């Protein structure tokens, strides 16, 4: 037998004129959605959380408006890791962790050369590792413990990489 399913779409946000809500990401427990709010000015950017069922969005942090900024949830749902964060003091192309309860960003304590730019972080499902790509072009995949430390290079591709994903068993 065949079944047809209809998806019911509901608008969750109503940004003011000149403002755009982008990059939605479900929280690990599925109860909230993180998104970027861009505008109204050319450089204005904020990270917001909204209940998945709707309601008022809550501003949790400023962010950098750009194509390279990216974020990943920690499994606990209380923190994010982000890259290319211009809004963070002393952003040197390093990974930073955002505590969603306080709105405070902290640079991940790990080794990187001043010329390295670390992008596209993804926290492993078991919450032990952060995988990322190092450098914009001719990238490779690296990983570092979530507490920081010495990164480990996982590939020798020197390629344009467009996304990372973990298997459910964190491999």
CSV table of N, CA, C and O in Angstrom, one decimal, residues 97-169:
chain,number,residue,atom,x,y,z
A,97,UNK,N,34.3,28.3,21.5
A,97,UNK,CA,33.2,27.7,22.1
A,97,UNK,C,32.3,28.7,22.7
A,97,UNK,O,32.7,29.6,23.4
A,98,UNK,N,31.0,28.7,22.4
A,98,UNK,CA,30.0,29.6,23.0
A,98,UNK,C,29.2,28.8,24.0
A,98,UNK,O,28.6,27.8,23.7
A,99,UNK,N,29.1,29.4,25.2
A,99,UNK,CA,28.3,28.9,26.3
A,99,UNK,C,26.9,29.6,26.1
A,99,UNK,O,26.8,30.8,26.2
A,100,UNK,N,25.9,28.9,25.7
A,100,UNK,CA,24.6,29.5,25.4
A,100,UNK,C,23.9,30.0,26.6
A,100,UNK,O,23.0,30.9,26.5
A,101,UNK,N,24.3,29.6,27.8
A,101,UNK,CA,23.6,30.1,29.0
A,101,UNK,C,24.2,31.5,29.4
A,101,UNK,O,23.4,32.3,29.9
A,102,UNK,N,25.4,31.7,29.1
A,102,UNK,CA,26.0,33.0,29.5
A,102,UNK,C,26.3,33.9,28.3
A,102,UNK,O,26.5,35.1,28.4
A,103,UNK,N,26.3,33.4,27.1
A,103,UNK,CA,26.7,34.1,25.9
A,103,UNK,C,28.2,34.4,25.7
A,103,UNK,O,28.6,35.2,24.9
A,104,UNK,N,29.0,33.7,26.5
A,104,UNK,CA,30.4,34.0,26.5
A,104,UNK,C,31.1,33.0,25.5
A,104,UNK,O,30.9,31.8,25.5
A,105,UNK,N,32.0,33.6,24.7
A,105,UNK,CA,32.8,32.9,23.8
A,105,UNK,C,34.2,32.6,24.4
A,105,UNK,O,34.7,33.5,25.0
A,106,UNK,N,34.7,31.4,24.2
A,106,UNK,CA,36.1,31.1,24.7
A,106,UNK,C,36.9,30.5,23.6
A,106,UNK,O,36.3,29.5,23.0
A,107,UNK,N,38.1,30.9,23.4
A,107,UNK,CA,38.9,30.3,22.4
A,107,UNK,C,39.2,28.8,22.9
A,107,UNK,O,39.6,28.6,24.0
A,108,UNK,N,39.1,27.9,22.0
A,108,UNK,CA,39.4,26.5,22.3
A,108,UNK,C,41.0,26.5,22.5
A,108,UNK,O,41.7,26.9,21.7
A,109,UNK,N,41.4,25.9,23.7
A,109,UNK,CA,42.9,25.9,23.9
A,109,UNK,C,43.5,24.8,23.2
A,109,UNK,O,43.6,23.6,23.6
A,110,UNK,N,44.0,25.1,22.0
A,110,UNK,CA,44.6,24.1,21.1
A,110,UNK,C,45.7,24.7,20.3
A,110,UNK,O,45.7,26.0,20.2
A,111,UNK,N,46.6,23.9,19.8
A,111,UNK,CA,47.7,24.5,19.0
A,111,UNK,C,47.3,24.7,17.6
A,111,UNK,O,46.7,23.9,16.9
A,112,UNK,N,47.7,25.9,17.1
A,112,UNK,CA,47.5,26.2,15.7
A,112,UNK,C,48.6,27.3,15.3
A,112,UNK,O,48.9,28.1,16.1
A,113,UNK,N,49.1,27.2,14.1
A,113,UNK,CA,50.0,28.2,13.6
A,113,UNK,C,49.2,29.5,13.3
A,113,UNK,O,48.0,29.4,13.0
A,114,UNK,N,49.9,30.7,13.5
A,114,UNK,CA,49.1,31.9,13.2
A,114,UNK,C,48.6,32.0,11.7
A,114,UNK,O,47.6,32.6,11.5
A,115,UNK,N,49.2,31.3,10.8
A,115,UNK,CA,48.7,31.3,9.4
A,115,UNK,C,47.5,30.3,9.2
A,115,UNK,O,46.9,30.4,8.1
A,116,UNK,N,47.2,29.4,10.1
A,116,UNK,CA,46.2,28.4,10.0
A,116,UNK,C,44.8,29.1,10.2
A,116,UNK,O,44.6,29.9,11.1
A,117,UNK,N,43.8,28.7,9.3
A,117,UNK,CA,42.4,29.1,9.5
A,117,UNK,C,41.6,27.8,9.6
A,117,UNK,O,41.6,27.0,8.7
A,118,UNK,N,41.0,27.7,10.8
A,118,UNK,CA,40.2,26.4,11.0
A,118,UNK,C,38.7,26.7,10.8
A,118,UNK,O,38.2,27.6,11.4
A,119,UNK,N,38.1,25.9,10.0
A,119,UNK,CA,36.7,26.1,9.6
A,119,UNK,C,35.9,24.9,9.7
A,119,UNK,O,36.4,23.7,9.8
A,120,UNK,N,34.6,25.1,9.7
A,120,UNK,CA,33.6,24.0,9.6
A,120,UNK,C,33.6,23.0,10.7
A,120,UNK,O,33.6,21.8,10.4
A,121,UNK,N,33.7,23.4,12.0
A,121,UNK,CA,33.8,22.4,13.0
A,121,UNK,C,32.6,21.6,13.2
A,121,UNK,O,31.5,22.1,13.0
A,122,UNK,N,32.8,20.3,13.6
A,122,UNK,CA,31.7,19.4,13.8
A,122,UNK,C,32.0,18.6,15.1
A,122,UNK,O,33.0,17.9,15.1
A,123,UNK,N,31.2,18.7,16.1
A,123,UNK,CA,31.4,17.9,17.3
A,123,UNK,C,30.9,16.5,17.1
A,123,UNK,O,29.8,16.3,16.5
A,124,UNK,N,31.7,15.5,17.6
A,124,UNK,CA,31.3,14.1,17.4
A,124,UNK,C,30.1,13.8,18.3
A,124,UNK,O,29.8,14.4,19.3
A,125,UNK,N,29.3,12.8,17.8
A,125,UNK,CA,28.1,12.4,18.6
A,125,UNK,C,28.4,12.1,20.1
A,125,UNK,O,27.5,12.3,20.9
A,126,UNK,N,29.6,11.5,20.3
A,126,UNK,CA,29.9,11.1,21.7
A,126,UNK,C,30.4,12.3,22.5
A,126,UNK,O,30.7,12.2,23.7
A,127,UNK,N,30.6,13.5,21.9
A,127,UNK,CA,31.0,14.7,22.5
A,127,UNK,C,32.5,14.7,22.9
A,127,UNK,O,32.9,15.6,23.7
A,128,UNK,N,33.3,13.8,22.3
A,128,UNK,CA,34.7,13.8,22.7
A,128,UNK,C,35.6,14.5,21.7
A,128,UNK,O,36.7,14.9,22.1
A,129,UNK,N,35.2,14.7,20.5
A,129,UNK,CA,36.1,15.3,19.5
A,129,UNK,C,35.4,16.4,18.7
A,129,UNK,O,34.2,16.5,18.6
A,130,UNK,N,36.3,17.3,18.2
A,130,UNK,CA,35.8,18.3,17.2
A,130,UNK,C,36.6,18.1,15.9
A,130,UNK,O,37.9,18.1,16.0
A,131,UNK,N,35.9,17.8,14.8
A,131,UNK,CA,36.6,17.7,13.5
A,131,UNK,C,36.5,19.0,12.9
A,131,UNK,O,35.5,19.7,13.1
A,132,UNK,N,37.4,19.4,12.1
A,132,UNK,CA,37.4,20.6,11.3
A,132,UNK,C,38.3,20.5,10.1
A,132,UNK,O,39.1,19.6,10.0
A,133,UNK,N,38.1,21.5,9.2
A,133,UNK,CA,39.0,21.6,8.1
A,133,UNK,C,40.0,22.7,8.3
A,133,UNK,O,39.6,23.8,8.9
A,134,UNK,N,41.2,22.5,8.0
A,134,UNK,CA,42.2,23.5,8.2
A,134,UNK,C,42.5,24.2,6.9
A,134,UNK,O,42.9,23.5,5.9
A,135,UNK,N,42.3,25.5,6.8
A,135,UNK,CA,42.6,26.3,5.7
A,135,UNK,C,41.5,26.4,4.7
A,135,UNK,O,40.7,25.4,4.6
A,136,UNK,N,41.4,27.5,3.9
A,136,UNK,CA,40.2,27.7,3.1
A,136,UNK,C,40.3,26.9,1.8
A,136,UNK,O,39.4,26.2,1.4
A,137,UNK,N,41.4,26.9,1.1
A,137,UNK,CA,41.6,26.1,0.0
A,137,UNK,C,42.7,25.1,0.3
A,137,UNK,O,43.5,25.3,1.2
A,138,UNK,N,42.8,24.0,-0.4
A,138,UNK,CA,43.8,23.0,-0.2
A,138,UNK,C,43.7,22.5,1.3
A,138,UNK,O,44.7,22.4,2.0
A,139,UNK,N,42.5,22.2,1.7
A,139,UNK,CA,42.2,21.8,3.1
A,139,UNK,C,42.5,20.4,3.4
A,139,UNK,O,42.5,19.5,2.5
A,140,UNK,N,42.6,20.1,4.7
A,140,UNK,CA,42.6,18.7,5.2
A,140,UNK,C,41.7,18.7,6.4
A,140,UNK,O,41.4,19.7,7.0
A,141,UNK,N,41.3,17.4,6.8
A,141,UNK,CA,40.5,17.2,7.9
A,141,UNK,C,41.4,17.0,9.1
A,141,UNK,O,42.3,16.2,9.1
A,142,UNK,N,41.1,17.6,10.2
A,142,UNK,CA,41.8,17.5,11.5
A,142,UNK,C,40.8,17.2,12.6
A,142,UNK,O,39.6,17.5,12.4
A,143,UNK,N,41.3,16.8,13.7
A,143,UNK,CA,40.4,16.6,14.9
A,143,UNK,C,41.2,17.0,16.1
A,143,UNK,O,42.4,16.9,16.2
A,144,UNK,N,40.5,17.5,17.1
A,144,UNK,CA,41.1,17.9,18.4
A,144,UNK,C,40.1,17.4,19.5
A,144,UNK,O,38.9,17.5,19.3
A,145,UNK,N,40.6,17.0,20.7
A,145,UNK,CA,39.7,16.8,21.8
A,145,UNK,C,38.8,18.0,22.1
A,145,UNK,O,39.3,19.1,22.0
A,146,UNK,N,37.6,17.8,22.6
A,146,UNK,CA,36.8,19.0,22.9
A,146,UNK,C,37.3,19.9,24.0
A,146,UNK,O,37.0,21.1,24.0
A,147,UNK,N,38.2,19.3,24.8
A,147,UNK,CA,38.9,20.1,25.8
A,147,UNK,C,40.1,20.9,25.3
A,147,UNK,O,40.7,21.7,26.0
A,148,UNK,N,40.4,20.7,24.0
A,148,UNK,CA,41.6,21.3,23.4
A,148,UNK,C,42.8,20.4,23.4
A,148,UNK,O,42.6,19.2,23.7
A,149,UNK,N,43.9,20.9,23.1
A,149,UNK,CA,45.1,20.1,23.0
A,149,UNK,C,45.8,20.1,21.7
A,149,UNK,O,45.7,21.1,21.0
A,150,UNK,N,46.4,19.1,21.3
A,150,UNK,CA,47.2,19.0,20.1
A,150,UNK,C,46.3,18.4,19.0
A,150,UNK,O,45.8,17.3,19.1
A,151,UNK,N,46.0,19.1,17.9
A,151,UNK,CA,45.2,18.6,16.8
A,151,UNK,C,45.9,17.5,16.1
A,151,UNK,O,47.1,17.4,16.0
A,152,UNK,N,45.1,16.6,15.5
A,152,UNK,CA,45.6,15.4,14.8
A,152,UNK,C,45.1,15.6,13.4
A,152,UNK,O,43.9,15.7,13.1
A,153,UNK,N,46.0,15.5,12.4
A,153,UNK,CA,45.7,15.5,11.0
A,153,UNK,C,45.1,14.2,10.6
A,153,UNK,O,45.8,13.2,10.8
A,154,UNK,N,43.9,14.1,10.0
A,154,UNK,CA,43.3,12.9,9.6
A,154,UNK,C,43.4,12.6,8.1
A,154,UNK,O,43.3,11.4,7.7
A,155,UNK,N,43.6,13.6,7.3
A,155,UNK,CA,43.8,13.4,5.8
A,155,UNK,C,45.0,14.1,5.3
A,155,UNK,O,45.5,15.0,5.9
A,156,UNK,N,45.3,13.7,4.1
A,156,UNK,CA,46.4,14.4,3.3
A,156,UNK,C,45.9,14.6,1.9
A,156,UNK,O,46.4,14.1,0.9
A,157,UNK,N,44.8,15.4,1.8
A,157,UNK,CA,44.1,15.6,0.6
A,157,UNK,C,44.4,16.8,-0.2
A,157,UNK,O,44.5,16.9,-1.4
A,158,UNK,N,44.7,17.9,0.6
A,158,UNK,CA,44.9,19.2,0.1
A,158,UNK,C,43.8,19.5,-1.0
A,158,UNK,O,44.1,19.7,-2.2
A,159,UNK,N,42.6,19.5,-0.6
A,159,UNK,CA,41.4,19.7,-1.5
A,159,UNK,C,40.4,20.7,-1.0
A,159,UNK,O,40.5,21.1,0.2
A,160,UNK,N,39.5,21.1,-1.8
A,160,UNK,CA,38.4,21.9,-1.4
A,160,UNK,C,37.4,21.0,-0.7
A,160,UNK,O,36.8,20.1,-1.4
A,161,UNK,N,37.2,21.2,0.6
A,161,UNK,CA,36.2,20.4,1.3
A,161,UNK,C,35.0,21.3,1.6
A,161,UNK,O,35.2,22.4,2.0
A,162,UNK,N,33.8,20.7,1.5
A,162,UNK,CA,32.6,21.5,1.7
A,162,UNK,C,31.7,21.1,2.9
A,162,UNK,O,30.6,21.6,3.0
A,163,UNK,N,32.2,20.1,3.7
A,163,UNK,CA,31.4,19.7,4.8
A,163,UNK,C,32.0,18.5,5.4
A,163,UNK,O,32.6,17.7,4.8
A,164,UNK,N,31.7,18.3,6.7
A,164,UNK,CA,32.2,17.2,7.5
A,164,UNK,C,31.0,16.5,8.1
A,164,UNK,O,30.0,17.2,8.5
A,165,UNK,N,31.0,15.2,8.3
A,165,UNK,CA,30.0,14.5,9.1
A,165,UNK,C,30.6,13.3,9.8
A,165,UNK,O,31.6,12.7,9.4
A,166,UNK,N,30.1,13.1,11.0
A,166,UNK,CA,30.5,11.9,11.8
A,166,UNK,C,29.5,10.8,11.6
A,166,UNK,O,28.3,11.0,11.3
A,167,UNK,N,30.0,9.6,11.7
A,167,UNK,CA,29.1,8.4,11.7
A,167,UNK,C,28.5,8.4,13.1
A,167,UNK,O,29.0,9.0,14.0
A,168,UNK,N,27.3,7.7,13.3
A,168,UNK,CA,26.7,7.7,14.6
A,168,UNK,C,27.6,7.2,15.7
A,168,UNK,O,27.4,7.6,16.9
A,169,UNK,N,28.6,6.3,15.4
A,169,UNK,CA,29.5,5.8,16.4
A,169,UNK,C,30.7,6.7,16.6
A,169,UNK,O,31.7,6.3,17.2
